[in-house]
Short mmCIF file of C-alpha atoms in Angstrom, two decimals:
data_model
loop_
_atom_site.label_atom_id
_atom_site.label_comp_id
_atom_site.label_asym_id
_atom_site.label_seq_id
_atom_site.Cartn_x
_atom_site.Cartn_y
_atom_site.Cartn_z
CA MET A 11 37.38 30.43 4.34
CA PRO A 12 35.08 33.57 4.23
CA PHE A 13 36.54 35.63 1.50
CA LYS A 14 38.29 38.98 2.04
CA ARG A 15 37.39 42.39 -0.07
CA SER A 16 41.81 43.69 -0.88
CA ALA A 17 43.19 46.21 -4.04
CA THR A 18 44.06 43.58 -6.44
CA ALA A 19 40.56 40.63 -5.42
CA CYS A 20 37.85 41.11 -5.93
CA LEU A 21 34.74 39.57 -7.43
CA ALA A 22 31.57 39.44 -9.26
CA LEU A 23 28.18 38.06 -9.00
CA THR A 24 25.88 36.75 -11.86
CA ILE A 25 22.73 36.18 -11.15
CA LEU A 26 21.59 32.25 -12.90
CA ALA A 27 17.97 31.56 -13.02
CA GLY A 28 16.33 30.25 -10.42
CA GLY A 29 18.48 33.48 -8.12
CA ALA A 30 20.51 31.72 -7.44
CA PHE A 31 24.39 32.75 -8.35
CA VAL A 32 27.72 32.05 -8.52
CA ALA A 33 31.39 35.00 -9.02
CA THR A 34 32.90 35.32 -11.80
CA HIS A 35 36.39 36.42 -12.12
CA VAL A 36 37.51 40.24 -12.40
CA ILE A 37 39.82 41.18 -15.30
CA GLY A 38 42.35 41.94 -13.28
CA ALA A 39 41.94 39.80 -10.72
CA PRO A 40 44.36 37.53 -9.74
CA ASN A 41 42.89 33.85 -10.51
CA PRO A 42 42.17 32.02 -6.95
CA GLN A 43 42.39 28.83 -8.46
CA ALA A 44 46.32 29.45 -8.94
CA MET A 45 47.12 30.57 -5.98
CA PRO A 46 48.08 27.60 -3.28
CA GLN A 47 45.84 25.66 -1.14
CA ALA A 48 46.50 24.96 1.91
CA THR A 49 44.33 21.51 3.09
CA PRO A 50 42.47 21.28 6.23
CA GLN A 51 43.76 18.62 8.36
CA PRO A 52 40.88 16.80 10.75
CA ALA A 53 40.89 17.25 14.51
CA ARG A 54 43.23 14.72 16.36
CA ILE A 55 40.65 11.96 18.13
CA VAL A 56 40.74 12.22 21.52
CA THR A 57 40.94 7.58 21.98
CA VAL A 58 39.37 6.25 25.18
CA PRO A 59 42.20 5.66 27.51
CA GLY A 60 44.56 2.02 26.62
CA MET A 61 43.46 2.04 22.73
CA ALA A 62 45.90 2.53 19.76
CA PRO A 63 46.07 6.13 18.44
CA VAL A 64 43.30 7.07 15.15
CA VAL A 65 46.63 7.36 12.72
CA ASP A 66 44.68 9.10 10.13
CA ALA A 67 41.08 10.91 11.16
CA ARG A 68 39.75 10.73 7.73
CA ASN A 69 40.84 7.20 7.48
CA VAL A 70 39.66 4.36 10.49
CA TYR A 71 40.98 1.90 8.26
CA SER A 72 44.75 3.48 7.45
CA GLU A 73 46.23 0.36 8.82
CA ILE A 74 44.27 -2.00 7.18
CA GLY A 75 46.73 -1.67 3.79
CA PRO A 76 48.32 -4.27 2.45
CA SER A 77 51.86 -3.71 3.89
CA HIS A 78 49.94 -3.27 7.47
CA LEU A 79 51.62 -6.84 8.48
CA SER A 80 51.42 -6.74 12.04
CA PRO A 81 54.87 -8.70 13.37
CA ALA A 82 52.10 -10.37 15.18
CA VAL A 83 51.07 -12.78 13.24
CA ARG A 84 54.57 -13.12 10.75
CA GLY A 85 54.85 -17.19 10.30
CA ASP A 86 50.59 -17.15 10.38
CA LEU A 87 49.90 -19.84 7.87
CA GLN A 88 47.80 -18.14 4.44
CA ARG A 89 44.48 -20.11 5.27
CA ILE A 90 40.31 -19.10 4.74
CA TYR A 91 38.37 -21.45 7.86
CA VAL A 92 35.18 -21.28 7.51
CA PRO A 93 32.35 -22.18 9.81
CA ASN A 94 29.96 -24.78 9.14
CA LEU A 95 26.96 -24.35 12.06
CA ARG A 96 24.45 -27.49 10.13
CA SER A 97 27.84 -29.76 10.35
CA ASN A 98 29.85 -28.90 13.94
CA ASP A 99 33.13 -28.21 11.98
CA VAL A 100 35.83 -25.76 9.85
CA SER A 101 36.88 -25.91 7.09
CA VAL A 102 40.71 -25.31 6.70
CA ILE A 103 41.01 -23.81 2.92
CA ASP A 104 44.16 -23.62 1.50
CA PRO A 105 43.51 -19.77 -0.39
CA ALA A 106 47.13 -20.94 -3.49
CA THR A 107 45.70 -24.35 -3.88
CA MET A 108 41.92 -23.12 -3.25
CA LYS A 109 41.25 -26.62 -1.48
CA VAL A 110 39.99 -27.60 1.32
CA VAL A 111 43.26 -28.71 3.08
CA ASP A 112 42.02 -29.14 7.31
CA ARG A 113 38.65 -29.97 8.16
CA PHE A 114 38.02 -30.34 11.99
CA LYS A 115 35.28 -30.27 14.50
CA VAL A 116 34.74 -27.53 16.85
CA GLY A 117 31.85 -27.15 19.33
CA THR A 118 27.35 -27.34 19.03
CA SER A 119 26.91 -24.62 15.81
CA PRO A 120 29.45 -22.49 15.55
CA GLN A 121 29.17 -19.02 13.80
CA HIS A 122 32.14 -17.47 13.38
CA VAL A 123 35.84 -17.51 13.23
CA ILE A 124 36.95 -14.53 15.34
CA PRO A 125 40.52 -12.81 15.36
CA SER A 126 41.29 -12.45 19.39
CA TRP A 127 42.55 -8.75 20.20
CA ASP A 128 46.81 -9.30 20.17
CA LEU A 129 45.82 -11.01 16.99
CA ARG A 130 47.32 -14.59 18.08
CA THR A 131 44.57 -16.42 18.34
CA LEU A 132 41.57 -16.64 16.52
CA TRP A 133 38.10 -17.95 18.00
CA VAL A 134 35.61 -19.92 16.99
CA ALA A 135 31.76 -19.56 18.18
CA ASN A 136 30.04 -21.93 18.77
CA ASN A 137 26.90 -21.07 21.06
CA ALA A 138 24.21 -23.94 20.70
CA GLU A 139 22.08 -23.07 19.78
CA ARG A 140 18.67 -23.69 21.59
CA ARG A 141 21.20 -25.88 24.15
CA ASN A 142 23.05 -24.68 27.10
CA THR A 143 26.98 -25.96 25.62
CA GLY A 144 28.40 -23.22 24.66
CA SER A 145 31.42 -22.98 23.68
CA LEU A 146 34.13 -21.08 22.06
CA THR A 147 37.06 -22.81 20.40
CA PRO A 148 40.57 -22.22 19.83
CA ILE A 149 42.10 -22.41 16.83
CA ASP A 150 46.67 -21.38 17.30
CA PRO A 151 46.86 -19.29 13.04
CA ARG A 152 50.48 -21.05 12.76
CA THR A 153 49.45 -24.54 13.25
CA GLY A 154 46.38 -23.92 11.32
CA LYS A 155 45.58 -26.98 14.99
CA PRO A 156 41.95 -25.99 17.10
CA GLY A 157 43.23 -26.18 21.19
CA PRO A 158 40.43 -27.87 23.96
CA ALA A 159 37.27 -25.76 23.36
CA VAL A 160 36.73 -23.29 26.26
CA PRO A 161 33.03 -23.85 27.91
CA VAL A 162 31.03 -19.91 27.24
CA ASP A 163 27.32 -19.53 27.63
CA ASP A 164 25.79 -18.42 24.18
CA PRO A 165 28.59 -17.16 22.51
CA TYR A 166 26.70 -16.19 18.67
CA ASN A 167 29.65 -13.43 18.23
CA MET A 168 32.60 -11.59 19.78
CA TYR A 169 34.30 -8.17 20.00
CA PHE A 170 37.02 -7.12 21.78
CA THR A 171 36.93 -3.87 23.47
CA PRO A 172 39.61 -1.03 21.54
CA ASP A 173 42.13 -1.25 24.34
CA GLY A 174 41.96 -4.90 24.20
CA LYS A 175 41.07 -5.46 28.30
CA SER A 176 37.90 -7.33 27.45
CA ALA A 177 36.24 -9.94 24.95
CA ILE A 178 32.66 -9.12 24.14
CA VAL A 179 31.22 -12.55 24.52
CA VAL A 180 27.28 -11.63 21.81
CA ALA A 181 25.16 -14.19 23.84
CA GLU A 182 22.10 -13.85 20.80
CA ALA A 183 19.85 -15.82 23.06
CA ARG A 184 20.27 -13.79 26.17
CA HIS A 185 19.96 -10.22 25.09
CA ARG A 186 23.04 -9.72 26.98
CA LEU A 187 26.79 -8.10 26.58
CA ASP A 188 29.23 -10.78 28.66
CA PHE A 189 32.59 -9.07 28.82
CA ARG A 190 35.09 -11.69 29.69
CA ASP A 191 38.96 -11.51 30.50
CA PRO A 192 40.17 -11.70 26.60
CA HIS A 193 42.18 -15.25 26.88
CA THR A 194 41.22 -17.47 29.58
CA MET A 195 37.42 -16.06 28.85
CA ALA A 196 36.51 -15.70 32.59
CA MET A 197 33.38 -13.64 33.80
CA GLN A 198 34.55 -10.03 34.08
CA TYR A 199 30.57 -8.00 34.50
CA ALA A 200 27.43 -8.09 31.91
CA ILE A 201 25.41 -5.48 29.61
CA ASP A 202 21.55 -6.48 29.65
CA VAL A 203 20.37 -5.16 26.73
CA PRO A 204 16.74 -6.23 26.76
CA GLN A 205 15.57 -4.06 24.07
CA CYS A 206 18.14 -5.49 21.14
CA GLY A 207 16.58 -9.07 20.24
CA GLY A 208 18.52 -10.74 17.96
CA ILE A 209 21.44 -8.79 19.57
CA ASN A 210 24.90 -9.93 17.32
CA HIS A 211 26.83 -7.38 14.96
CA ALA A 212 28.85 -4.38 16.07
CA GLU A 213 30.74 -0.74 15.46
CA PHE A 214 33.08 0.64 17.85
CA SER A 215 33.07 4.37 17.62
CA ILE A 216 36.42 5.90 15.89
CA ASP A 217 37.55 6.80 19.56
CA GLY A 218 36.23 3.18 20.62
CA ARG A 219 34.30 5.70 23.39
CA TYR A 220 30.14 3.92 21.91
CA ALA A 221 29.41 1.14 19.90
CA LEU A 222 26.17 0.16 17.79
CA PHE A 223 24.99 -3.36 18.51
CA THR A 224 21.90 -4.55 15.72
CA CYS A 225 19.02 -6.06 16.67
CA GLU A 226 18.11 -8.49 14.61
CA PHE A 227 14.99 -9.34 15.11
CA ASP A 228 13.69 -5.61 16.69
CA GLY A 229 14.82 -3.52 13.51
CA SER A 230 16.72 -1.51 15.84
CA LEU A 231 20.16 -0.84 17.14
CA ALA A 232 21.09 -0.75 20.29
CA LYS A 233 23.66 2.41 21.36
CA ILE A 234 26.20 1.00 23.95
CA ASP A 235 28.54 4.18 26.49
CA MET A 236 31.21 1.92 26.37
CA VAL A 237 32.81 4.27 29.49
CA SER A 238 30.39 4.13 31.51
CA HIS A 239 29.29 0.15 30.96
CA LYS A 240 25.85 1.08 30.07
CA VAL A 241 23.04 1.27 26.88
CA ALA A 242 23.45 4.78 25.81
CA GLY A 243 19.99 4.69 24.15
CA TYR A 244 18.18 2.80 20.71
CA LEU A 245 17.13 3.68 17.68
CA LYS A 246 14.31 2.28 15.32
CA LEU A 247 14.78 1.60 12.19
CA SER A 248 13.19 2.84 8.80
CA MET A 249 11.76 0.02 6.68
CA PRO A 250 12.43 1.45 2.86
CA ALA A 251 9.97 2.13 0.94
CA THR A 252 10.13 -0.72 -2.19
CA ARG A 253 12.58 -3.05 -2.23
CA VAL A 254 13.78 -6.63 -4.21
CA ARG A 255 10.23 -9.32 -4.46
CA GLU A 256 11.64 -13.17 -2.49
CA GLY A 257 13.00 -15.32 -5.57
CA ALA A 258 12.57 -12.60 -7.96
CA ASP A 259 16.52 -11.76 -9.69
CA PRO A 260 17.09 -7.95 -8.47
CA ARG A 261 18.50 -7.31 -12.15
CA ILE A 262 15.18 -7.54 -14.31
CA PRO A 263 12.47 -5.32 -14.34
CA GLY A 264 9.83 -5.32 -12.21
CA ALA A 265 11.76 -6.59 -9.26
CA ASP A 266 10.56 -4.21 -6.33
CA GLU A 267 7.94 -4.44 -4.73
CA VAL A 268 6.39 -2.17 -1.97
CA CYS A 269 7.48 -2.87 1.18
CA SER A 270 5.26 -4.17 3.67
CA SER A 271 7.50 -5.22 6.81
CA ARG A 272 6.85 -2.67 9.71
CA LYS A 273 10.23 -3.71 10.78
CA GLY A 274 14.02 -4.69 9.61
CA MET A 275 16.78 -7.38 10.26
CA PRO A 276 19.31 -5.87 10.74
CA GLN A 277 22.84 -7.38 10.17
CA ASP A 278 26.04 -6.55 9.94
CA VAL A 279 27.37 -3.02 10.52
CA ARG A 280 31.29 -0.78 9.65
CA ILE A 281 32.11 3.10 10.16
CA SER A 282 32.44 5.46 6.62
CA PRO A 283 36.29 5.96 6.97
CA ASP A 284 36.34 9.19 8.67
CA GLY A 285 33.50 7.93 11.43
CA LYS A 286 31.10 10.22 11.17
CA ARG A 287 28.52 7.37 9.56
CA TYR A 288 27.69 3.89 10.07
CA TYR A 289 26.05 1.41 7.29
CA VAL A 290 23.15 -0.93 8.73
CA ALA A 291 22.97 -4.04 6.15
CA ASP A 292 18.95 -5.43 6.89
CA MET A 293 18.83 -8.41 4.88
CA GLU A 294 14.63 -7.58 4.91
CA ALA A 295 15.85 -3.94 3.79
CA ASP A 296 17.02 -5.58 1.10
CA GLY A 297 20.68 -2.35 1.25
CA VAL A 298 22.53 -0.84 4.36
CA HIS A 299 20.62 2.26 6.44
CA VAL A 300 23.34 5.30 6.40
CA VAL A 301 23.54 6.29 10.81
CA ASP A 302 24.38 9.32 12.57
CA GLY A 303 26.20 7.23 15.89
CA ASP A 304 26.87 10.22 17.80
CA ASN A 305 23.63 11.68 17.39
CA LEU A 306 21.33 8.09 17.48
CA LYS A 307 19.36 8.76 14.23
CA GLN A 308 18.92 7.69 10.49
CA ILE A 309 20.00 10.05 7.85
CA GLY A 310 19.63 7.40 4.97
CA PHE A 311 19.31 4.40 2.54
CA ILE A 312 20.87 2.32 0.34
CA PRO A 313 20.17 -0.36 -1.84
CA ALA A 314 21.97 -2.99 -2.10
CA GLY A 315 20.54 -6.42 -3.00
CA LEU A 316 17.83 -8.92 -2.22
CA GLY A 317 18.89 -10.33 1.42
CA THR A 318 21.07 -7.86 2.22
CA HIS A 319 24.30 -8.62 5.02
CA GLY A 320 27.81 -8.61 5.29
CA LEU A 321 30.34 -5.59 5.08
CA TYR A 322 33.11 -5.38 4.44
CA PRO A 323 35.74 -2.31 2.94
CA SER A 324 38.51 -3.02 1.13
CA ARG A 325 41.55 -2.52 1.39
CA ASP A 326 42.30 1.42 0.85
CA GLY A 327 38.51 2.70 2.32
CA LYS A 328 37.44 3.90 0.08
CA LEU A 329 34.72 0.99 -0.54
CA LEU A 330 32.36 -1.10 1.25
CA TYR A 331 31.82 -4.64 -0.11
CA ILE A 332 28.21 -5.69 0.48
CA ALA A 333 27.41 -9.23 0.74
CA ASN A 334 23.22 -9.66 0.02
CA ARG A 335 22.21 -13.50 0.41
CA GLY A 336 19.67 -13.40 -2.23
CA THR A 337 16.75 -13.93 0.30
CA HIS A 338 15.02 -12.10 3.76
CA ARG A 339 14.33 -15.29 5.12
CA ILE A 340 16.93 -16.77 7.28
CA HIS A 341 16.82 -20.05 5.88
CA GLY A 342 17.45 -19.64 2.28
CA LYS A 343 17.10 -22.56 -1.00
CA ARG A 344 20.20 -23.32 -2.91
CA HIS A 345 20.90 -21.39 -6.08
CA GLY A 346 19.69 -18.07 -5.68
CA ALA A 347 19.29 -14.49 -6.14
CA GLY A 348 22.42 -13.75 -4.16
CA SER A 349 25.34 -11.47 -4.79
CA VAL A 350 27.86 -8.69 -3.45
CA ALA A 351 27.27 -4.47 -4.18
CA VAL A 352 30.23 -2.58 -4.12
CA LEU A 353 29.51 0.60 -2.68
CA ASP A 354 32.42 3.75 -3.01
CA PHE A 355 32.43 5.42 0.48
CA ALA A 356 33.29 9.19 -1.13
CA SER A 357 29.88 9.37 -2.92
CA GLY A 358 27.64 7.09 -1.08
CA LYS A 359 27.15 5.34 -4.41
CA ILE A 360 26.96 1.87 -5.83
CA VAL A 361 29.39 1.28 -7.83
CA ALA A 362 29.78 -2.73 -9.25
CA ARG A 363 27.37 -5.79 -8.80
CA TRP A 364 28.62 -8.87 -8.80
CA THR A 365 26.55 -12.14 -9.38
CA VAL A 366 27.20 -15.52 -9.45
CA PRO A 367 26.72 -17.29 -11.44
CA GLY A 368 24.07 -20.48 -11.64
CA GLY A 369 22.75 -18.06 -8.17
CA GLY A 370 23.66 -18.03 -4.20
CA SER A 371 23.95 -17.34 -1.33
CA PRO A 372 27.15 -14.41 0.00
CA ASP A 373 26.82 -14.54 3.40
CA MET A 374 30.46 -12.93 5.73
CA GLY A 375 34.09 -12.85 5.57
CA ASN A 376 36.45 -11.06 4.61
CA VAL A 377 38.91 -9.03 1.96
CA SER A 378 42.66 -11.03 1.44
CA VAL A 379 45.84 -9.45 1.89
CA ASP A 380 46.23 -7.95 -1.09
CA GLY A 381 42.79 -6.93 -1.19
CA LYS A 382 42.83 -8.29 -5.09
CA TRP A 383 39.71 -11.33 -3.29
CA LEU A 384 36.24 -11.20 -1.24
CA TRP A 385 35.74 -14.11 0.75
CA LEU A 386 32.49 -15.16 1.65
CA SER A 387 30.82 -17.85 2.62
CA GLY A 388 27.96 -19.90 0.92
CA ARG A 389 25.60 -19.30 3.52
CA PHE A 390 22.73 -21.69 2.00
CA ASP A 391 25.04 -23.23 -1.24
CA ASP A 392 27.70 -25.44 1.48
CA VAL A 393 30.74 -23.58 -1.05
CA ALA A 394 32.31 -21.09 0.21
CA TYR A 395 32.63 -17.92 -2.75
CA ARG A 396 36.32 -16.23 -4.21
CA PHE A 397 35.85 -12.65 -5.65
CA ASP A 398 38.45 -10.64 -7.73
CA THR A 399 38.07 -7.30 -6.09
CA GLN A 400 38.41 -6.44 -9.58
CA SER A 401 35.91 -7.95 -12.06
CA GLY A 402 34.40 -9.59 -9.36
CA ALA A 403 34.90 -13.31 -11.45
CA VAL A 404 34.11 -15.92 -8.41
CA THR A 405 35.43 -18.68 -7.80
CA GLN A 406 33.59 -21.55 -5.68
CA VAL A 407 34.80 -24.56 -3.07
CA LYS A 408 32.89 -26.64 -1.63
CA VAL A 409 32.83 -27.34 2.30
CA GLY A 410 30.53 -28.18 4.54
CA GLY A 411 27.20 -28.20 5.99
CA GLU A 412 25.91 -24.00 5.80
CA PRO A 413 28.59 -21.95 5.71
CA HIS A 414 28.71 -19.11 7.76
CA GLY A 415 31.18 -16.33 9.39
CA LEU A 416 34.38 -17.50 7.88
CA THR A 417 37.83 -15.72 8.12
CA VAL A 418 40.33 -15.17 6.41
CA TRP A 419 44.18 -15.03 8.36
CA PRO A 420 46.62 -13.08 7.95
CA GLN A 421 44.99 -9.99 8.22
CA PRO A 422 46.41 -6.49 8.21
CA GLY A 423 46.04 -4.17 11.39
CA ARG A 424 46.83 -3.72 14.95
CA TYR A 425 44.46 -5.83 16.78
CA SER A 426 41.23 -6.79 16.39
CA LEU A 427 38.19 -5.75 16.98
CA GLY A 428 36.35 -9.05 16.37
CA HIS A 429 33.41 -10.67 14.36
CA THR A 430 35.05 -12.15 11.54
CA GLY A 431 37.84 -9.45 11.33
CA ASN A 432 37.29 -6.26 12.32
CA LEU A 433 40.95 -4.21 11.96
CA ARG A 434 42.30 -1.33 12.75
#
């Protein structure tokens, strides 16, 4: 609010070194800090038709707090579902006992366990790498049991349109997004994304008008117009000057090297609470790119750790948990330099770093209902990790071969946008 002169209130200017100035109170003038200040309210977000309203424009995560469990998930089992890429099965962990209580076969190469838009089905995306036998296996969250698989072409990952009318199967090898009926998976239409090699992870704008998809093998992003159903543009991500040297412990001085990689390997992507920025995990760059999605422009970079991969907001929307796989390689070794970095959204600073004793490979997962635990798959160590979100202490549970996109269930929220539980 601009300052207005009056007979009873005025300011004096004090010149500082370098020509800057500060305002100081004139004796007898009222103290503006003592006067009530109106908190500016953000403008109401106008969403696409059919999308649920944005409750708090300052915090898109306002509806995923611990007290916001939907009636739709009432009676669902509390379980951790872990898809094991190499053993073609799903391990089911009871978080109360920290034991695997079930394990069942699914299709070939299960990549992620994905909550449906209506929160009533958990879909296992079996993309059958280099084959044409891809499928989606439904899991009933009330019983924890799988149903018959649905044949689907190349389902590496899956998302849902904000209005819930379509499932978006990310056909990575086809450079294509397949929009399907969210229940039967019957084909509706497709969007070709030819300049997005390795299309895999996504995040939607606060109003649902567009989505950003990462292009893992092109080091770029693809912006998809969700209203006109077309590609709105691409953004090549810039690499940092330095990164962590392969095999080095990031905690030890001298672990950095000159970044000679010409393009990144972007993975997960998440939106800031106010919807104005996107954080893009990059396995080659060892950190998160900060992107202005509206203008499709890179505006920053934050180092996070070796092999930055998965991104998960805290239940209050104040922190972003960043999983670092511990390698730049797609196929890493056991007991690597994996870690978790904790980003404060407000300051843009890393406020904590958690390591795995003896080494590890934190990959993908999500946060428990109460926000006390961060569950992540141990991609190259055949385990699931449970991190204490206060102390960073970690407990491990042995699972199947090469666990990937695990999900925690149930989760709070009104609807799911897909992946391992991008709820709002």
